[in-house]
Short mmCIF file of C-alpha atoms in Angstrom, two decimals:
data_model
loop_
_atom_site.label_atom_id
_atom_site.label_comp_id
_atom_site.label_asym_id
_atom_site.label_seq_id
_atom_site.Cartn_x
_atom_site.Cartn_y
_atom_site.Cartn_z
CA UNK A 1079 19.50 33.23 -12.55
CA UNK A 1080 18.81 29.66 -11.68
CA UNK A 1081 19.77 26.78 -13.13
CA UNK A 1082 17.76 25.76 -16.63
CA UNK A 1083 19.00 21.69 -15.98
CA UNK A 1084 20.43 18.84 -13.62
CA UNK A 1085 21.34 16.62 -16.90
CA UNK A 1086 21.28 18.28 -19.85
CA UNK A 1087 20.92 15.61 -22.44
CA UNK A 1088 17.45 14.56 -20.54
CA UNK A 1089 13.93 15.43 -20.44
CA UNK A 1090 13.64 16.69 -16.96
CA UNK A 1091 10.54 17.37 -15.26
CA UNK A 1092 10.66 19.55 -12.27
CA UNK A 1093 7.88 19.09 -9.40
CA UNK A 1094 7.01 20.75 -6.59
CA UNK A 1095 3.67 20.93 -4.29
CA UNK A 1096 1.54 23.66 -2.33
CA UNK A 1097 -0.29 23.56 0.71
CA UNK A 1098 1.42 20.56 2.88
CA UNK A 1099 1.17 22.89 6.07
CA UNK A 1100 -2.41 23.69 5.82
CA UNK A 1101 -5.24 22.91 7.83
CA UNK A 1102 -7.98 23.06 5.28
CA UNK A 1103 -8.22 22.28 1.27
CA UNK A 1104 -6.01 19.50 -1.03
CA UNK A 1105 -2.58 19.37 -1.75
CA UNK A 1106 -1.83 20.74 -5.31
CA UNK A 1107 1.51 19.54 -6.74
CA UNK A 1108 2.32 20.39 -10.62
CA UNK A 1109 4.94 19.14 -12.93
CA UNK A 1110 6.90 21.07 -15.83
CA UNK A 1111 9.17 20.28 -18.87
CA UNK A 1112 10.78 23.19 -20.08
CA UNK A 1113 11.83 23.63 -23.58
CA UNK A 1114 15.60 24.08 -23.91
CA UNK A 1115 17.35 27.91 -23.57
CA UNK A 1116 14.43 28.55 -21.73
CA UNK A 1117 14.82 32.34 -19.78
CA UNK A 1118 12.77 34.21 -17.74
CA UNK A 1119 14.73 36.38 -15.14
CA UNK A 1120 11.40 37.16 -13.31
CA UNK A 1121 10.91 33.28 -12.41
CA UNK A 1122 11.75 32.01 -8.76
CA UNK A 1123 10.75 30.60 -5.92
CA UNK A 1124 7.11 31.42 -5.95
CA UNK A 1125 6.85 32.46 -2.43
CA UNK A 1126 9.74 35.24 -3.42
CA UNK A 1127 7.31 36.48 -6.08
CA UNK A 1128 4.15 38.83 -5.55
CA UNK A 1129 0.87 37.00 -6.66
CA UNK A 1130 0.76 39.16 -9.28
CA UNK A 1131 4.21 38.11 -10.76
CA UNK A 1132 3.27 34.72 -10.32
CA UNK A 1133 -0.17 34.90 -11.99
CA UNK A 1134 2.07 36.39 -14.85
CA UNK A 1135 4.32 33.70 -15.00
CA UNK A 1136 1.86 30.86 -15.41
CA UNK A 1137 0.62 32.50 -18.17
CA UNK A 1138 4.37 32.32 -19.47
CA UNK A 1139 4.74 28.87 -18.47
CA UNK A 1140 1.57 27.21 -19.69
CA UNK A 1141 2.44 29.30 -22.87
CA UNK A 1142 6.07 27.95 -23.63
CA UNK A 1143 6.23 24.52 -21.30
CA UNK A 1144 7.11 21.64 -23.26
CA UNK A 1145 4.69 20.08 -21.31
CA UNK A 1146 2.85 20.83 -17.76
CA UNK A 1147 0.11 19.58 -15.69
CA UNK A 1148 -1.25 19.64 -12.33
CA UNK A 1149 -2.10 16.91 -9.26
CA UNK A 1150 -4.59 17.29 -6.49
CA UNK A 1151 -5.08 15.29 -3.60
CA UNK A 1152 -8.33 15.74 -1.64
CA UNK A 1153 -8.25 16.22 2.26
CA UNK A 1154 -10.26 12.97 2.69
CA UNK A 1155 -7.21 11.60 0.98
CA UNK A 1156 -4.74 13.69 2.92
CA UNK A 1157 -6.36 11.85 6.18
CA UNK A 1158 -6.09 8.59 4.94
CA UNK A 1159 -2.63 8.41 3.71
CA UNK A 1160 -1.21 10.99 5.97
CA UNK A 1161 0.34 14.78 4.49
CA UNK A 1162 4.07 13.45 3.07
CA UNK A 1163 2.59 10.50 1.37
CA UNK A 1164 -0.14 13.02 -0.31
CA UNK A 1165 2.44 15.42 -1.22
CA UNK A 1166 4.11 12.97 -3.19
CA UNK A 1167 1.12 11.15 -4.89
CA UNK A 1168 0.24 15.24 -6.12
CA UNK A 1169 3.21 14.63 -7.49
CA UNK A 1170 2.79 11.21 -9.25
CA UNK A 1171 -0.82 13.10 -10.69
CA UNK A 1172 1.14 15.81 -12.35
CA UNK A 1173 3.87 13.58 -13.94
CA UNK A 1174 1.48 11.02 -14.89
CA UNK A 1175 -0.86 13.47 -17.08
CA UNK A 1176 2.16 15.16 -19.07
CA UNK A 1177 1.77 14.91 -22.79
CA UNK A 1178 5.76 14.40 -22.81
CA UNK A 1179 7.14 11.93 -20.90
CA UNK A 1180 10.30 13.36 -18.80
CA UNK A 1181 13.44 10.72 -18.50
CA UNK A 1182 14.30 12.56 -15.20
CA UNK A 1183 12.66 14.32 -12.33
CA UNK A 1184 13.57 17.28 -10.04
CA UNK A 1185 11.74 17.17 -6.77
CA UNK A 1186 11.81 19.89 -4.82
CA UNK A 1187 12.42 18.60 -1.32
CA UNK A 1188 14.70 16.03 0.74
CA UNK A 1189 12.02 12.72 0.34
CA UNK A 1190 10.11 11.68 -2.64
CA UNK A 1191 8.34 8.04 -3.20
CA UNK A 1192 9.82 6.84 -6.45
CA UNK A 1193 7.82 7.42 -9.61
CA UNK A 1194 7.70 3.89 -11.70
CA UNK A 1195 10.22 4.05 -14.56
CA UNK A 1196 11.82 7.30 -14.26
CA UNK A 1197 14.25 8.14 -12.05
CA UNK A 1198 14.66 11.27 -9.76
CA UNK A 1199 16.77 13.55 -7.68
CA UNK A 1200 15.56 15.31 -4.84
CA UNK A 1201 16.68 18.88 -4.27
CA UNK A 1202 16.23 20.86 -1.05
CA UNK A 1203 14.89 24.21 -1.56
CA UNK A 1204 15.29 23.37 -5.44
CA UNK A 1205 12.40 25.88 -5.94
CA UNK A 1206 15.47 28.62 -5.72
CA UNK A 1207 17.82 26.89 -7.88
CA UNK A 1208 15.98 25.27 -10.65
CA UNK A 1209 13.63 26.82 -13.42
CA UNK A 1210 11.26 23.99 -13.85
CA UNK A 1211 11.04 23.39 -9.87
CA UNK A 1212 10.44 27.30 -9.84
CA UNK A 1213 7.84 26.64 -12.84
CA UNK A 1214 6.06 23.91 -11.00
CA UNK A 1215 6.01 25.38 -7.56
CA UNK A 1216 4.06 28.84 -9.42
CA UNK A 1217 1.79 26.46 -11.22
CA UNK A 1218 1.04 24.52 -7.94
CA UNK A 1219 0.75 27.52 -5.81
CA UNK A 1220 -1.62 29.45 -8.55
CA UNK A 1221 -4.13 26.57 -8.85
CA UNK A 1222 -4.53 26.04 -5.21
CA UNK A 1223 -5.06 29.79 -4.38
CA UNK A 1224 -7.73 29.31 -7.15
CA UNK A 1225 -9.17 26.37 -5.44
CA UNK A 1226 -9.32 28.12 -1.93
CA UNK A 1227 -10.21 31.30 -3.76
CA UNK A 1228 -13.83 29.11 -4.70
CA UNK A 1229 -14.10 27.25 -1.00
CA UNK A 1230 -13.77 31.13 0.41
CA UNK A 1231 -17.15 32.04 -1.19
CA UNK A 1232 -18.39 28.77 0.23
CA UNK A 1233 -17.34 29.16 3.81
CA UNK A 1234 -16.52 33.03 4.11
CA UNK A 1235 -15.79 32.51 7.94
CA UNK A 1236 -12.15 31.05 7.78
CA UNK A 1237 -11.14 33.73 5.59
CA UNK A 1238 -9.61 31.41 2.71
CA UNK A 1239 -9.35 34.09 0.89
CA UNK A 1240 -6.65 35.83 2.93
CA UNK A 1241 -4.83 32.39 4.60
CA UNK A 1242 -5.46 30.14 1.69
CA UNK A 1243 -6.18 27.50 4.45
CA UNK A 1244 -3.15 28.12 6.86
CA UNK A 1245 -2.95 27.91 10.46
CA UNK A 1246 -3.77 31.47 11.03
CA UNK A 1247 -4.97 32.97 14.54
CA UNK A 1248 -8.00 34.18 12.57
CA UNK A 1249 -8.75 30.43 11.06
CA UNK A 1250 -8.17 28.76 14.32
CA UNK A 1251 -10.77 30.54 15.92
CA UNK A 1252 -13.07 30.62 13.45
CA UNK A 1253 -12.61 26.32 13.90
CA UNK A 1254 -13.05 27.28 17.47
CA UNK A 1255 -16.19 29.15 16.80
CA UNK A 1256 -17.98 27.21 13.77
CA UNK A 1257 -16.45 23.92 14.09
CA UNK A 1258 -15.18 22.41 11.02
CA UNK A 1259 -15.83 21.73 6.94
CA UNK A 1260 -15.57 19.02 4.77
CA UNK A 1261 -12.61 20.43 3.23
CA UNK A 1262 -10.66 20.49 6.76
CA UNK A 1263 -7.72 18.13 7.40
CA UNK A 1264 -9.11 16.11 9.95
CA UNK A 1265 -6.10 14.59 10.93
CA UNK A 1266 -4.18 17.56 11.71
CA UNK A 1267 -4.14 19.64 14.53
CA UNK A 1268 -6.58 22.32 13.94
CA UNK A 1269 -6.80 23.87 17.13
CA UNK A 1270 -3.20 23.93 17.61
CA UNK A 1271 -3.77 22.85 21.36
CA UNK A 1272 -2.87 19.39 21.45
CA UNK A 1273 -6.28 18.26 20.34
CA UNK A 1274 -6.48 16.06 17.14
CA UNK A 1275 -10.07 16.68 16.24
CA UNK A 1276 -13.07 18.36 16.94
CA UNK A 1277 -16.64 16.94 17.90
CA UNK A 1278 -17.81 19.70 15.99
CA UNK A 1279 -20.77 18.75 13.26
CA UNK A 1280 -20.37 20.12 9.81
CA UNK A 1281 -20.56 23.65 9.62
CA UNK A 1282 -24.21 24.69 7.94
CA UNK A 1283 -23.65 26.76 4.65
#
């Protein structure tokens, strides 16, 4: 079972993002209070769950939460401010639209810019050791696979669908082939060759 708290006698918030390593698509990053004696043996680590468990679970979560909410950060954004940096301002979304405001936050991760006024620990891997990290990262991960899920039927060639927007052999080449999107990171290596960007135009719908 992991952990329900860090301080007890607080309202904690635990945060956590999805999609940092991707090539394509925003950051996603949610934050969740969590009522107290809250159980649910079935929630982890979301990427220790099946997508069906975790689909499950949100339902659970958005259901008994205290509070939740989620944070996106658009890849324009991403290119501007660089991946970490967007990570964490996900993170400053989420917190900043919960109906309860948390005394304390869990971050899930070793790095975290400060969130004004409420202080935070930062907790490596703390998606396997903390319910409302575990919470968060589910929520995060759910609404971005949503989000790609809706860019797939867009741009079918990159097979969202399947990689969600990571660096897979099939997405590479189909960069290689078709060039690029709006939605791609343009800052990142996308051809995984050294090269930054791509002279490709826009790809044509």
């Amino acid at each position: 079972m992991l952990l329900p708290y860090l301080h007890k006698d607080l309202i904690e918030a635990g945060c956590d993002e999805a999609g940092r390593g991707c090539l394509a698509g925003a950051v996603y990053a949610a934050a969740v209070i969590l009522p107290p004696g809250f159980q649910n043996e079935m929630l982890n680590d979301s990427k220790k769950l099946t997508e069906k468990q975790r689909y499950e679970l949100r339902t659970v979560i958005e259901k008994e939460a205290t509070a939740w909410a989620v944070g996106v950060v658009t890849p324009e954004e991403i290119d501007k401010i660089n991946i970490l940096n967007a990570s964490f301002l996900a993170m400053h979304r989420a917190v900043s639209q919960l109906q309860v405001t948390p005394q304390h936050l869990l971050i899930d991760g070793n790095r975290f810019n400060p969130y004004p006024g409420i202080p935070h620990t930062t907790i490596v891997k703390g998606d396997g050791k903390y319910l409302s990290i575990a919470a968060a990262s589910i929520l995060a991960k759910t609404y971005r696979d949503d989000y790609m899920n809706r860019l797939h039927e867009e741009y079918p060639m990159y097979d969202w669908k399947g990689n969600k927007g990571y660096p897979t052999k099939k997405h590479r080449a189909a960069i290689a082939a078709y060039g690029t999107t709006p939605y791609h990171r343009m800052s990142f290596n996308l051809l995984g060759d050294g090269q930054l960007s791509l002279d490709f135009g826009s790809v044509e719908k």
